Amino acid sequence: MAGDQTKENRKKEMLVVSFGTSRAESRERAIGGIERALADAFPDWEIVRAFTSGRVIRRIEKEEGLRIDDPETALKRAKDKGIRELAAVPTHVLDGEEYRKFRKLFAQYAPQFDFAACGAPLFGNDEDMERVLEIIRKETAKLDDGRTEIVLVGHGTEEKANQVYEAFCRRFRETGLDHYTVGTVEASPSIMDVKREAKRNGVSRVVLLPLMVVAGEHILKDIGGDRPDSWRAQLLNEGFEVKVIGKGLGELRDIQALYVEHAARILA
């Protein structure tokens, strides 16, 4: 299974690169779900896991005794195992700093393999954005009752990549989904923008759900926690009824299928 490096007789490896999370249950539902979908779709390829967050890797090793490779270790290991064909499937949502750092590293190692290709992030192009929007709309259709603001919460990143969140928010408006909006924890649109939008729409309830692959620390603490500065607490103080859905995008079958498509594109 993913991360199992005992199948050294294989010469094709698919490296699934995620930021990672120390929340074991969320990790296996979301990242594990993507990896299992890839394993089912590409049975001739060994699926191997790597995390880009050193902090997450160290915490998992300390708390679970489980060692997960960082990308460079995984790439070196692939070469040492005699892998000839290497496909990388990043699960990052945006073409942001973490994704670009991995692409640069992958490009350094690519010449050492007979075939090497790296896939796009979840929002790889406009078509992918439309697909994600439709998946979210389908998943949340029952919540869209006219009195509820459905808020997709992203992490937020540097300006260029963060524009994708803003474009995604606009697409909801352009497709007539007026009670859907996007917010980010560390950038713009912010919690203040979310409050203004909810008030403008005259709703009484706000549903918060992650625009992230995994529902990790941000969802459980920064967004839905009991701290006075959490998004949930701030919205409650504004008089809204608040519901938090701690389900990462990676848990959705249709999102898993989109990552499979990303992998198929680079193998075509």
PDB file of N, CA, C and O in Angstrom, residues 79 106-114 116:
ATOM      1  N   LYS A  79      15.682   6.392  -6.706  1.00  0.00           N
ATOM      2  CA  LYS A  79      16.864   6.150  -7.537  1.00  0.00           C
ATOM      3  C   LYS A  79      17.649   4.950  -7.031  1.00  0.00           C
ATOM      4  O   LYS A  79      18.066   4.077  -7.819  1.00  0.00           O
ATOM      5  N   PHE A 106      12.046  18.289  -7.926  1.00  0.00           N
ATOM      6  CA  PHE A 106      11.775  17.178  -8.845  1.00  0.00           C
ATOM      7  C   PHE A 106      12.566  17.359 -10.141  1.00  0.00           C
ATOM      8  O   PHE A 106      13.120  16.383 -10.680  1.00  0.00           O
ATOM      9  N   ALA A 107      12.637  18.585 -10.634  1.00  0.00           N
ATOM     10  CA  ALA A 107      13.358  18.854 -11.881  1.00  0.00           C
ATOM     11  C   ALA A 107      14.845  18.502 -11.751  1.00  0.00           C
ATOM     12  O   ALA A 107      15.483  18.085 -12.724  1.00  0.00           O
ATOM     13  N   GLN A 108      15.404  18.642 -10.549  1.00  0.00           N
ATOM     14  CA  GLN A 108      16.811  18.314 -10.328  1.00  0.00           C
ATOM     15  C   GLN A 108      17.056  16.805 -10.414  1.00  0.00           C
ATOM     16  O   GLN A 108      18.119  16.369 -10.855  1.00  0.00           O
ATOM     17  N   TYR A 109      16.062  16.020  -9.992  1.00  0.00           N
ATOM     18  CA  TYR A 109      16.217  14.563  -9.965  1.00  0.00           C
ATOM     19  C   TYR A 109      15.724  13.894 -11.249  1.00  0.00           C
ATOM     20  O   TYR A 109      16.107  12.754 -11.544  1.00  0.00           O
ATOM     21  N   ALA A 110      14.877  14.557 -12.006  1.00  0.00           N
ATOM     22  CA  ALA A 110      14.237  13.947 -13.175  1.00  0.00           C
ATOM     23  C   ALA A 110      15.221  13.323 -14.164  1.00  0.00           C
ATOM     24  O   ALA A 110      14.961  12.220 -14.685  1.00  0.00           O
ATOM     25  N   PRO A 111      16.370  13.954 -14.465  1.00  0.00           N
ATOM     26  CA  PRO A 111      17.287  13.360 -15.449  1.00  0.00           C
ATOM     27  C   PRO A 111      17.862  12.005 -15.029  1.00  0.00           C
ATOM     28  O   PRO A 111      18.428  11.295 -15.875  1.00  0.00           O
ATOM     29  N   GLN A 112      17.711  11.628 -13.769  1.00  0.00           N
ATOM     30  CA  GLN A 112      18.259  10.363 -13.299  1.00  0.00           C
ATOM     31  C   GLN A 112      17.344   9.176 -13.600  1.00  0.00           C
ATOM     32  O   GLN A 112      17.702   8.031 -13.311  1.00  0.00           O
ATOM     33  N   PHE A 113      16.174   9.437 -14.197  1.00  0.00           N
ATOM     34  CA  PHE A 113      15.219   8.380 -14.504  1.00  0.00           C
ATOM     35  C   PHE A 113      14.970   8.325 -16.013  1.00  0.00           C
ATOM     36  O   PHE A 113      15.134   9.323 -16.713  1.00  0.00           O
ATOM     37  N   ASP A 114      14.551   7.150 -16.499  1.00  0.00           N
ATOM     38  CA  ASP A 114      14.233   7.020 -17.919  1.00  0.00           C
ATOM     39  C   ASP A 114      13.011   7.863 -18.280  1.00  0.00           C
ATOM     40  O   ASP A 114      12.923   8.399 -19.381  1.00  0.00           O
ATOM     41  N   ALA A 116      10.288  10.691 -16.224  1.00  0.00           N
ATOM     42  CA  ALA A 116       9.933  11.396 -14.995  1.00  0.00           C
ATOM     43  C   ALA A 116       8.994  12.539 -15.352  1.00  0.00           C
ATOM     44  O   ALA A 116       9.272  13.328 -16.260  1.00  0.00           O
TER      45      ALA A 116
END
